[in-house]
Structures are given as structure tokens and as C-alpha cells.
């Protein structure tokens, strides 16, 4: 799929999957760094990891990675292919933060339907957000994984009564219950899935799930940016594209 078809699909459905978008060599250049981050993060967050964690964040900050390691991650985020993709999908995309998704320590832990905004916005504000500036996730699996389940068009459309009951766990529903409108997107190493943070989604656990997630926002959301996640001048000088950095 070319980038203009991808943009059309993203606009209509709130997500787009591009198969074999990144070369294996490109992923090989970041995977050891991501694995090193994960080991150091677990050392520091042991109780949380074993309790119920399914992700960490802030990979490009200085907390767990050295400058050379961060340079490798920024090499991907500031690559021409990433910058062209983000620019095709969003209006003047700005790099915000990064996350890492992995399997829960407890193999029986259940996943959960949600919209990202539901943890800090009221229901009215969540409805308004459907017409506001967008935040996009670019999910980059480093291993083949079950992927994500999404509700197509929910980046612009409010929940069905069943979906609302499910993600809010009301009227007898659990947040991991199936939704008939859910669409599963299985992902392999090399594929990417771009999806709007506004949309209703859940991760699917299993296999060797280990996925990097790069977040870009539109310029109206500048107040949510934190300098600690951004590249320093020395790293910027090594990057192919600077347009996604503030
Ligand atoms: O993969 C997951 O477990 C959930 C992913 C997710 O919720 C997100 O990227 O916002």
C-alpha cells in the first residue's frame, strides 16, 4: 500500500497496517537496545512487572539508555521512512514519547478494551476529543505477535452501548469481553500498525510479543511534550530527518 492510500485508510478507519514496512536490518539495529532497556527497566520495576505490567515507556529518555543506544532508537524515529509515514497520516506530526509492549508475567492476565483518553478525561471530554487534535501510535513489533484488536471508525464514532459497558465495566460486562465490532490485526516483525489513540482498542497477549510503540501528536498538543524524550543536538546531527522533532 502506498502512503496516500495508507493516509486515506487511516482517515476513514482510524488505523492502517503496512506489511513489511521496515527491513529486518533496520529492526536489527534497534532490537538489542530495546532488549537492554527492558532488562534494566525490569530490574528497577520488579514488583510492578510481576504484578500486572504490560508496558513501559520513555525509552528515549536518559533513564536506562546511554547516548549511543538512544542514538540507535532515534535513528529509527528520525528515519526518512518514519517521518514520511507520520507526515502522511498526521498534520505536522511531532514525536512525543515511546512505549514498549510485552506479555504480562501472569499468563492468565486478561487484556482490556479502552480509549487512551479515558484515564484522564470525562466521558463528555472523550466525546469532544473525537473532533480534536490526534495522537497516533506507530506500533513496531520486534517479534511476530497476535497483534491488536481495534474497533474500526471509533476514532470518530462514539461507543455502541455494549462497547461502553465493556470498557467501563458496567451492567455486568468485563473490560476483556469480546465485542462483535472488534477487528483483529495480527502482526509480524517488519509490519507496522498505525492507529489513533482516540480509538477503542485492546492488545492481544501471547507468542513472544515485544513491540515498540512510537507516539506522534499534532502541534496543538505541544503542551504534552517533555524535553527528556527528545534528542540532544549531537544526536540530531546524526539523523536523516529532523522534521518530527520540536
Ligand atoms: O498492546 C497492548 O497491550 C495495548 C496497546 C495500547 O493500548 C496502546 O498502544 O495504547
PDB file of C-alpha atoms and ligand atoms in Angstrom:
ATOM      1  CA  UNK A   1       0.000   0.000   0.000  1.00  0.00           C
ATOM      2  CA  UNK A   2       1.425   3.431  -0.869  1.00  0.00           C
ATOM      3  CA  UNK A   3       1.388   6.276   1.636  1.00  0.00           C
ATOM      4  CA  UNK A   4      -1.515   8.165   0.097  1.00  0.00           C
ATOM      5  CA  UNK A   5      -3.723   5.027   0.228  1.00  0.00           C
ATOM      6  CA  UNK A   6      -2.486   4.478   3.787  1.00  0.00           C
ATOM      7  CA  UNK A   7      -3.497   8.027   4.720  1.00  0.00           C
ATOM      8  CA  UNK A   8      -6.943   7.519   3.185  1.00  0.00           C
ATOM      9  CA  UNK A   9      -7.424   4.274   5.131  1.00  0.00           C
ATOM     10  CA  UNK A  10      -6.218   5.866   8.372  1.00  0.00           C
ATOM     11  CA  UNK A  11      -8.558   8.826   7.962  1.00  0.00           C
ATOM     12  CA  UNK A  12     -11.595   6.634   7.321  1.00  0.00           C
ATOM     13  CA  UNK A  13     -10.980   3.772   9.764  1.00  0.00           C
ATOM     14  CA  UNK A  14      -8.617   5.277  12.398  1.00  0.00           C
ATOM     15  CA  UNK A  15      -5.854   2.768  11.694  1.00  0.00           C
ATOM     16  CA  UNK A  16      -3.733   1.348   8.925  1.00  0.00           C
ATOM     17  CA  UNK A  17      -1.477  -1.702   8.782  1.00  0.00           C
ATOM     18  CA  UNK A  18       1.516  -1.667   6.443  1.00  0.00           C
ATOM     19  CA  UNK A  19       3.076  -5.085   5.902  1.00  0.00           C
ATOM     20  CA  UNK A  20       6.894  -5.338   5.850  1.00  0.00           C
ATOM     21  CA  UNK A  21       7.297  -1.577   6.210  1.00  0.00           C
ATOM     22  CA  UNK A  22      10.671  -1.825   7.987  1.00  0.00           C
ATOM     23  CA  UNK A  23      13.512  -4.035   6.777  1.00  0.00           C
ATOM     24  CA  UNK A  24      14.779  -6.739   9.128  1.00  0.00           C
ATOM     25  CA  UNK A  25      18.161  -4.919   9.091  1.00  0.00           C
ATOM     26  CA  UNK A  26      16.513  -1.718  10.333  1.00  0.00           C
ATOM     27  CA  UNK A  27      14.857  -3.630  13.170  1.00  0.00           C
ATOM     28  CA  UNK A  28      18.113  -5.470  13.955  1.00  0.00           C
ATOM     29  CA  UNK A  29      19.729  -2.079  14.569  1.00  0.00           C
ATOM     30  CA  UNK A  30      17.275  -1.218  17.374  1.00  0.00           C
ATOM     31  CA  UNK A  31      16.267  -4.570  18.882  1.00  0.00           C
ATOM     32  CA  UNK A  32      19.365  -5.068  21.127  1.00  0.00           C
ATOM     33  CA  UNK A  33      18.857  -1.571  22.529  1.00  0.00           C
ATOM     34  CA  UNK A  34      15.176  -2.213  23.216  1.00  0.00           C
ATOM     35  CA  UNK A  35      16.011  -5.532  24.906  1.00  0.00           C
ATOM     36  CA  UNK A  36      18.681  -3.829  27.038  1.00  0.00           C
ATOM     37  CA  UNK A  37      16.126  -1.174  28.056  1.00  0.00           C
ATOM     38  CA  UNK A  38      13.639  -3.891  29.011  1.00  0.00           C
ATOM     39  CA  UNK A  39      16.116  -5.760  31.240  1.00  0.00           C
ATOM     40  CA  UNK A  40      17.160  -2.565  33.045  1.00  0.00           C
ATOM     41  CA  UNK A  41      13.528  -1.450  33.382  1.00  0.00           C
ATOM     42  CA  UNK A  42      12.539  -4.830  34.903  1.00  0.00           C
ATOM     43  CA  UNK A  43      15.457  -4.637  37.377  1.00  0.00           C
ATOM     44  CA  UNK A  44      14.072  -1.314  38.525  1.00  0.00           C
ATOM     45  CA  UNK A  45      10.355  -2.222  38.454  1.00  0.00           C
ATOM     46  CA  UNK A  46      10.332  -5.813  39.570  1.00  0.00           C
ATOM     47  CA  UNK A  47       7.214  -5.722  41.740  1.00  0.00           C
ATOM     48  CA  UNK A  48       5.166  -3.857  39.120  1.00  0.00           C
ATOM     49  CA  UNK A  49       6.392  -6.169  36.322  1.00  0.00           C
ATOM     50  CA  UNK A  50       5.363  -9.295  38.232  1.00  0.00           C
ATOM     51  CA  UNK A  51       2.091  -7.768  39.469  1.00  0.00           C
ATOM     52  CA  UNK A  52       0.449  -6.757  36.176  1.00  0.00           C
ATOM     53  CA  UNK A  53       2.624  -4.596  33.882  1.00  0.00           C
ATOM     54  CA  UNK A  54       2.131  -4.956  30.137  1.00  0.00           C
ATOM     55  CA  UNK A  55       4.183  -1.964  29.032  1.00  0.00           C
ATOM     56  CA  UNK A  56       6.892   0.523  29.906  1.00  0.00           C
ATOM     57  CA  UNK A  57       7.560   3.967  28.439  1.00  0.00           C
ATOM     58  CA  UNK A  58      10.208   6.639  27.997  1.00  0.00           C
ATOM     59  CA  UNK A  59      12.737   4.570  26.059  1.00  0.00           C
ATOM     60  CA  UNK A  60      14.408   7.633  24.521  1.00  0.00           C
ATOM     61  CA  UNK A  61      14.956   9.375  27.884  1.00  0.00           C
ATOM     62  CA  UNK A  62      18.315   9.035  29.659  1.00  0.00           C
ATOM     63  CA  UNK A  63      16.913   6.873  32.492  1.00  0.00           C
ATOM     64  CA  UNK A  64      18.006   3.453  31.222  1.00  0.00           C
ATOM     65  CA  UNK A  65      19.917   4.011  27.965  1.00  0.00           C
ATOM     66  CA  UNK A  66      23.306   5.527  27.123  1.00  0.00           C
ATOM     67  CA  UNK A  67      23.705   8.132  24.396  1.00  0.00           C
ATOM     68  CA  UNK A  68      24.888   5.632  21.750  1.00  0.00           C
ATOM     69  CA  UNK A  69      21.909   3.396  22.499  1.00  0.00           C
ATOM     70  CA  UNK A  70      19.468   6.306  22.310  1.00  0.00           C
ATOM     71  CA  UNK A  71      21.057   7.323  19.017  1.00  0.00           C
ATOM     72  CA  UNK A  72      20.061   3.934  17.563  1.00  0.00           C
ATOM     73  CA  UNK A  73      16.419   4.444  18.616  1.00  0.00           C
ATOM     74  CA  UNK A  74      16.362   7.979  17.245  1.00  0.00           C
ATOM     75  CA  UNK A  75      17.830   6.571  14.020  1.00  0.00           C
ATOM     76  CA  UNK A  76      14.513   4.750  13.558  1.00  0.00           C
ATOM     77  CA  UNK A  77      12.265   7.561  14.805  1.00  0.00           C
ATOM     78  CA  UNK A  78      14.131  10.150  12.712  1.00  0.00           C
ATOM     79  CA  UNK A  79      14.414   7.901   9.646  1.00  0.00           C
ATOM     80  CA  UNK A  80      13.084   9.111   6.329  1.00  0.00           C
ATOM     81  CA  UNK A  81      10.559   6.260   6.171  1.00  0.00           C
ATOM     82  CA  UNK A  82       9.161   7.008   9.639  1.00  0.00           C
ATOM     83  CA  UNK A  83       8.999  10.723   9.004  1.00  0.00           C
ATOM     84  CA  UNK A  84       7.220  10.252   5.651  1.00  0.00           C
ATOM     85  CA  UNK A  85       4.730   7.865   7.228  1.00  0.00           C
ATOM     86  CA  UNK A  86       3.937  10.156  10.181  1.00  0.00           C
ATOM     87  CA  UNK A  87       3.628  13.152   7.871  1.00  0.00           C
ATOM     88  CA  UNK A  88       1.242  11.279   5.567  1.00  0.00           C
ATOM     89  CA  UNK A  89      -1.055  10.361   8.478  1.00  0.00           C
ATOM     90  CA  UNK A  90      -0.936  13.442  10.711  1.00  0.00           C
ATOM     91  CA  UNK A  91      -0.888  17.180  10.272  1.00  0.00           C
ATOM     92  CA  UNK A  92       2.699  18.275  11.148  1.00  0.00           C
ATOM     93  CA  UNK A  93       3.493  15.300  13.413  1.00  0.00           C
ATOM     94  CA  UNK A  94       5.713  15.829  16.452  1.00  0.00           C
ATOM     95  CA  UNK A  95       7.480  12.976  18.262  1.00  0.00           C
ATOM     96  CA  UNK A  96       6.055  12.691  21.776  1.00  0.00           C
ATOM     97  CA  UNK A  97       7.240   9.555  23.554  1.00  0.00           C
ATOM     98  CA  UNK A  98       7.866   5.832  23.144  1.00  0.00           C
ATOM     99  CA  UNK A  99       6.486   2.712  24.798  1.00  0.00           C
ATOM    100  CA  UNK A 100       7.293  -0.976  24.863  1.00  0.00           C
ATOM    101  CA  UNK A 101       4.557  -3.647  24.995  1.00  0.00           C
ATOM    102  CA  UNK A 102       5.298  -7.159  26.281  1.00  0.00           C
ATOM    103  CA  UNK A 103       3.413 -10.134  27.700  1.00  0.00           C
ATOM    104  CA  UNK A 104       2.147  -9.942  31.275  1.00  0.00           C
ATOM    105  CA  UNK A 105       4.164 -12.010  33.769  1.00  0.00           C
ATOM    106  CA  UNK A 106       0.952 -13.859  34.679  1.00  0.00           C
ATOM    107  CA  UNK A 107      -0.029 -15.773  31.516  1.00  0.00           C
ATOM    108  CA  UNK A 108      -3.695 -15.740  32.633  1.00  0.00           C
ATOM    109  CA  UNK A 109      -3.905 -11.945  32.890  1.00  0.00           C
ATOM    110  CA  UNK A 110      -6.688 -10.597  30.695  1.00  0.00           C
ATOM    111  CA  UNK A 111      -6.459  -7.687  28.286  1.00  0.00           C
ATOM    112  CA  UNK A 112      -8.785  -4.666  28.310  1.00  0.00           C
ATOM    113  CA  UNK A 113     -10.723  -2.550  25.834  1.00  0.00           C
ATOM    114  CA  UNK A 114     -10.051   1.168  26.249  1.00  0.00           C
ATOM    115  CA  UNK A 115      -9.614   4.543  24.652  1.00  0.00           C
ATOM    116  CA  UNK A 116      -6.331   6.135  25.774  1.00  0.00           C
ATOM    117  CA  UNK A 117      -8.122   9.300  26.934  1.00  0.00           C
ATOM    118  CA  UNK A 118     -10.467   7.533  29.333  1.00  0.00           C
ATOM    119  CA  UNK A 119      -7.945   7.599  32.185  1.00  0.00           C
ATOM    120  CA  UNK A 120      -7.744  11.414  32.311  1.00  0.00           C
ATOM    121  CA  UNK A 121     -10.874  12.692  30.534  1.00  0.00           C
ATOM    122  CA  UNK A 122     -14.546  12.664  31.490  1.00  0.00           C
ATOM    123  CA  UNK A 123     -16.984  10.929  29.119  1.00  0.00           C
ATOM    124  CA  UNK A 124     -18.018  14.321  27.693  1.00  0.00           C
ATOM    125  CA  UNK A 125     -14.364  15.250  27.139  1.00  0.00           C
ATOM    126  CA  UNK A 126     -13.732  11.886  25.469  1.00  0.00           C
ATOM    127  CA  UNK A 127     -16.590  12.611  23.048  1.00  0.00           C
ATOM    128  CA  UNK A 128     -15.158  16.062  22.303  1.00  0.00           C
ATOM    129  CA  UNK A 129     -11.698  14.552  21.751  1.00  0.00           C
ATOM    130  CA  UNK A 130     -13.069  12.650  18.734  1.00  0.00           C
ATOM    131  CA  UNK A 131     -13.137  16.004  16.917  1.00  0.00           C
ATOM    132  CA  UNK A 132      -9.913  17.365  18.396  1.00  0.00           C
ATOM    133  CA  UNK A 133      -6.211  17.014  17.581  1.00  0.00           C
ATOM    134  CA  UNK A 134      -4.974  13.478  17.044  1.00  0.00           C
ATOM    135  CA  UNK A 135      -2.276  11.382  18.702  1.00  0.00           C
ATOM    136  CA  UNK A 136      -1.070   8.409  16.700  1.00  0.00           C
ATOM    137  CA  UNK A 137       0.571   5.172  17.811  1.00  0.00           C
ATOM    138  CA  UNK A 138       3.030   3.576  15.415  1.00  0.00           C
ATOM    139  CA  UNK A 139       3.352   0.019  16.661  1.00  0.00           C
ATOM    140  CA  UNK A 140       6.512  -1.772  15.568  1.00  0.00           C
ATOM    141  CA  UNK A 141       6.578  -5.456  16.566  1.00  0.00           C
ATOM    142  CA  UNK A 142      10.089  -6.813  17.072  1.00  0.00           C
ATOM    143  CA  UNK A 143       8.702 -10.367  17.032  1.00  0.00           C
ATOM    144  CA  UNK A 144       5.642 -11.949  15.415  1.00  0.00           C
ATOM    145  CA  UNK A 145       2.689 -11.366  17.746  1.00  0.00           C
ATOM    146  CA  UNK A 146      -1.109 -11.797  17.986  1.00  0.00           C
ATOM    147  CA  UNK A 147      -1.309  -8.003  17.444  1.00  0.00           C
ATOM    148  CA  UNK A 148      -4.151  -5.680  18.337  1.00  0.00           C
ATOM    149  CA  UNK A 149      -7.935  -5.671  18.226  1.00  0.00           C
ATOM    150  CA  UNK A 150      -9.488  -2.384  17.128  1.00  0.00           C
ATOM    151  CA  UNK A 151     -12.963  -1.008  16.550  1.00  0.00           C
ATOM    152  CA  UNK A 152     -12.761   0.497  13.037  1.00  0.00           C
ATOM    153  CA  UNK A 153     -14.033   4.118  12.797  1.00  0.00           C
ATOM    154  CA  UNK A 154     -14.155   4.534  16.593  1.00  0.00           C
ATOM    155  CA  UNK A 155     -11.567   7.354  16.289  1.00  0.00           C
ATOM    156  CA  UNK A 156     -14.532   9.467  15.112  1.00  0.00           C
ATOM    157  CA  UNK A 157     -17.550   7.477  16.355  1.00  0.00           C
ATOM    158  CA  UNK A 158     -18.767   7.059  19.917  1.00  0.00           C
ATOM    159  CA  UNK A 159     -19.132   3.605  21.517  1.00  0.00           C
ATOM    160  CA  UNK A 160     -22.071   1.271  20.972  1.00  0.00           C
ATOM    161  CA  UNK A 161     -23.955   0.703  24.278  1.00  0.00           C
ATOM    162  CA  UNK A 162     -22.256  -2.711  24.578  1.00  0.00           C
ATOM    163  CA  UNK A 163     -18.779  -1.258  23.942  1.00  0.00           C
ATOM    164  CA  UNK A 164     -19.298   1.469  26.539  1.00  0.00           C
ATOM    165  CA  UNK A 165     -20.493  -1.054  29.130  1.00  0.00           C
ATOM    166  CA  UNK A 166     -17.456  -3.185  28.333  1.00  0.00           C
ATOM    167  CA  UNK A 167     -14.677  -0.616  28.603  1.00  0.00           C
ATOM    168  CA  UNK A 168     -16.293   0.946  31.704  1.00  0.00           C
ATOM    169  CA  UNK A 169     -17.075  -2.473  33.221  1.00  0.00           C
ATOM    170  CA  UNK A 170     -20.723  -1.735  33.938  1.00  0.00           C
ATOM    171  CA  UNK A 171     -24.013  -3.619  33.566  1.00  0.00           C
ATOM    172  CA  UNK A 172     -22.293  -6.948  34.126  1.00  0.00           C
ATOM    173  CA  UNK A 173     -19.648  -6.581  31.414  1.00  0.00           C
ATOM    174  CA  UNK A 174     -15.898  -7.140  31.876  1.00  0.00           C
ATOM    175  CA  UNK A 175     -13.384  -4.992  30.031  1.00  0.00           C
ATOM    176  CA  UNK A 176     -11.888  -8.076  28.362  1.00  0.00           C
ATOM    177  CA  UNK A 177     -15.233  -9.328  26.997  1.00  0.00           C
ATOM    178  CA  UNK A 178     -15.441  -9.755  23.214  1.00  0.00           C
ATOM    179  CA  UNK A 179     -17.011  -7.015  21.078  1.00  0.00           C
ATOM    180  CA  UNK A 180     -18.697  -8.027  17.797  1.00  0.00           C
ATOM    181  CA  UNK A 181     -17.309  -4.914  16.078  1.00  0.00           C
ATOM    182  CA  UNK A 182     -13.684  -5.725  17.016  1.00  0.00           C
ATOM    183  CA  UNK A 183     -11.206  -6.310  14.191  1.00  0.00           C
ATOM    184  CA  UNK A 184      -8.066  -8.348  14.907  1.00  0.00           C
ATOM    185  CA  UNK A 185      -4.851  -7.279  13.187  1.00  0.00           C
ATOM    186  CA  UNK A 186      -2.156  -9.929  13.614  1.00  0.00           C
ATOM    187  CA  UNK A 187       1.345  -8.503  13.222  1.00  0.00           C
ATOM    188  CA  UNK A 188       4.688  -9.916  12.130  1.00  0.00           C
ATOM    189  CA  UNK A 189       8.176  -8.484  12.577  1.00  0.00           C
ATOM    190  CA  UNK A 190       8.602  -5.859   9.854  1.00  0.00           C
ATOM    191  CA  UNK A 191       4.906  -4.864   9.781  1.00  0.00           C
ATOM    192  CA  UNK A 192       3.695  -1.656  11.369  1.00  0.00           C
ATOM    193  CA  UNK A 193       0.273  -0.719  12.679  1.00  0.00           C
ATOM    194  CA  UNK A 194      -0.624   2.963  12.931  1.00  0.00           C
ATOM    195  CA  UNK A 195      -3.734   3.725  14.990  1.00  0.00           C
ATOM    196  CA  UNK A 196      -5.351   6.720  16.629  1.00  0.00           C
ATOM    197  CA  UNK A 197      -5.083   6.975  20.430  1.00  0.00           C
ATOM    198  CA  UNK A 198      -8.728   8.071  20.372  1.00  0.00           C
ATOM    199  CA  UNK A 199      -9.944   4.741  19.093  1.00  0.00           C
ATOM    200  CA  UNK A 200     -11.283   1.813  21.056  1.00  0.00           C
ATOM    201  CA  UNK A 201      -8.622  -0.903  21.169  1.00  0.00           C
ATOM    202  CA  UNK A 202      -7.016  -3.695  23.140  1.00  0.00           C
ATOM    203  CA  UNK A 203      -3.698  -5.537  22.948  1.00  0.00           C
ATOM    204  CA  UNK A 204      -3.669  -9.286  22.284  1.00  0.00           C
ATOM    205  CA  UNK A 205      -1.226 -11.154  24.502  1.00  0.00           C
ATOM    206  CA  UNK A 206       0.764 -14.238  23.510  1.00  0.00           C
ATOM    207  CA  UNK A 207       3.613 -15.536  21.315  1.00  0.00           C
ATOM    208  CA  UNK A 208       6.814 -13.553  22.005  1.00  0.00           C
ATOM    209  CA  UNK A 209       5.052 -10.184  21.986  1.00  0.00           C
ATOM    210  CA  UNK A 210       7.671  -7.430  22.160  1.00  0.00           C
ATOM    211  CA  UNK A 211       6.538  -4.291  20.362  1.00  0.00           C
ATOM    212  CA  UNK A 212       7.921  -0.799  20.244  1.00  0.00           C
ATOM    213  CA  UNK A 213       5.318   1.953  20.094  1.00  0.00           C
ATOM    214  CA  UNK A 214       6.217   5.437  18.864  1.00  0.00           C
ATOM    215  CA  UNK A 215       3.777   8.245  19.638  1.00  0.00           C
ATOM    216  CA  UNK A 216       3.339  11.322  17.465  1.00  0.00           C
ATOM    217  CA  UNK A 217       0.940  14.205  18.115  1.00  0.00           C
ATOM    218  CA  UNK A 218      -0.317  17.222  16.221  1.00  0.00           C
ATOM    219  CA  UNK A 219       1.168  20.646  17.039  1.00  0.00           C
ATOM    220  CA  UNK A 220      -1.864  21.750  19.123  1.00  0.00           C
ATOM    221  CA  UNK A 221      -0.714  19.224  21.745  1.00  0.00           C
ATOM    222  CA  UNK A 222       2.727  20.774  22.291  1.00  0.00           C
ATOM    223  CA  UNK A 223       1.979  21.285  25.988  1.00  0.00           C
ATOM    224  CA  UNK A 224       2.120  17.480  26.455  1.00  0.00           C
ATOM    225  CA  UNK A 225       5.696  17.280  25.157  1.00  0.00           C
ATOM    226  CA  UNK A 226       8.554  16.737  27.577  1.00  0.00           C
ATOM    227  CA  UNK A 227      12.132  17.582  26.568  1.00  0.00           C
ATOM    228  CA  UNK A 228      13.530  14.497  28.307  1.00  0.00           C
ATOM    229  CA  UNK A 229      12.232  12.324  25.450  1.00  0.00           C
ATOM    230  CA  UNK A 230      13.750  14.449  22.670  1.00  0.00           C
ATOM    231  CA  UNK A 231      17.167  14.040  21.019  1.00  0.00           C
ATOM    232  CA  UNK A 232      20.053  16.361  22.014  1.00  0.00           C
ATOM    233  CA  UNK A 233      21.806  18.459  19.344  1.00  0.00           C
ATOM    234  CA  UNK A 234      24.597  15.879  18.995  1.00  0.00           C
ATOM    235  CA  UNK A 235      22.111  13.071  18.240  1.00  0.00           C
ATOM    236  CA  UNK A 236      20.026  15.318  15.967  1.00  0.00           C
ATOM    237  CA  UNK A 237      23.119  15.932  13.844  1.00  0.00           C
ATOM    238  CA  UNK A 238      23.220  12.191  13.008  1.00  0.00           C
ATOM    239  CA  UNK A 239      19.562  11.833  11.922  1.00  0.00           C
ATOM    240  CA  UNK A 240      18.092  11.620   8.409  1.00  0.00           C
ATOM    241  CA  UNK A 241      15.036  13.742   9.198  1.00  0.00           C
ATOM    242  CA  UNK A 242      14.515  16.375  11.861  1.00  0.00           C
ATOM    243  CA  UNK A 243      11.001  17.474  10.903  1.00  0.00           C
ATOM    244  CA  UNK A 244       9.260  15.307  13.546  1.00  0.00           C
ATOM    245  CA  UNK A 245      11.233  16.816  16.445  1.00  0.00           C
ATOM    246  CA  UNK A 246      10.099  20.063  18.104  1.00  0.00           C
TER     247      UNK A 246
HETATM  248  O1  LIG B   1      -0.748  -3.819  23.317  1.00  0.00           O
HETATM  249  C1  LIG B   1      -1.398  -3.521  24.313  1.00  0.00           C
HETATM  250  O2  LIG B   1      -1.431  -4.253  25.297  1.00  0.00           O
HETATM  251  C2  LIG B   1      -2.224  -2.285  24.349  1.00  0.00           C
HETATM  252  C3  LIG B   1      -1.706  -1.235  23.442  1.00  0.00           C
HETATM  253  C4  LIG B   1      -2.295   0.066  23.760  1.00  0.00           C
HETATM  254  O3  LIG B   1      -3.261   0.149  24.480  1.00  0.00           O
HETATM  255  C5  LIG B   1      -1.741   1.278  23.224  1.00  0.00           C
HETATM  256  O4  LIG B   1      -0.730   1.236  22.494  1.00  0.00           O
HETATM  257  O5  LIG B   1      -2.319   2.351  23.531  1.00  0.00           O
END
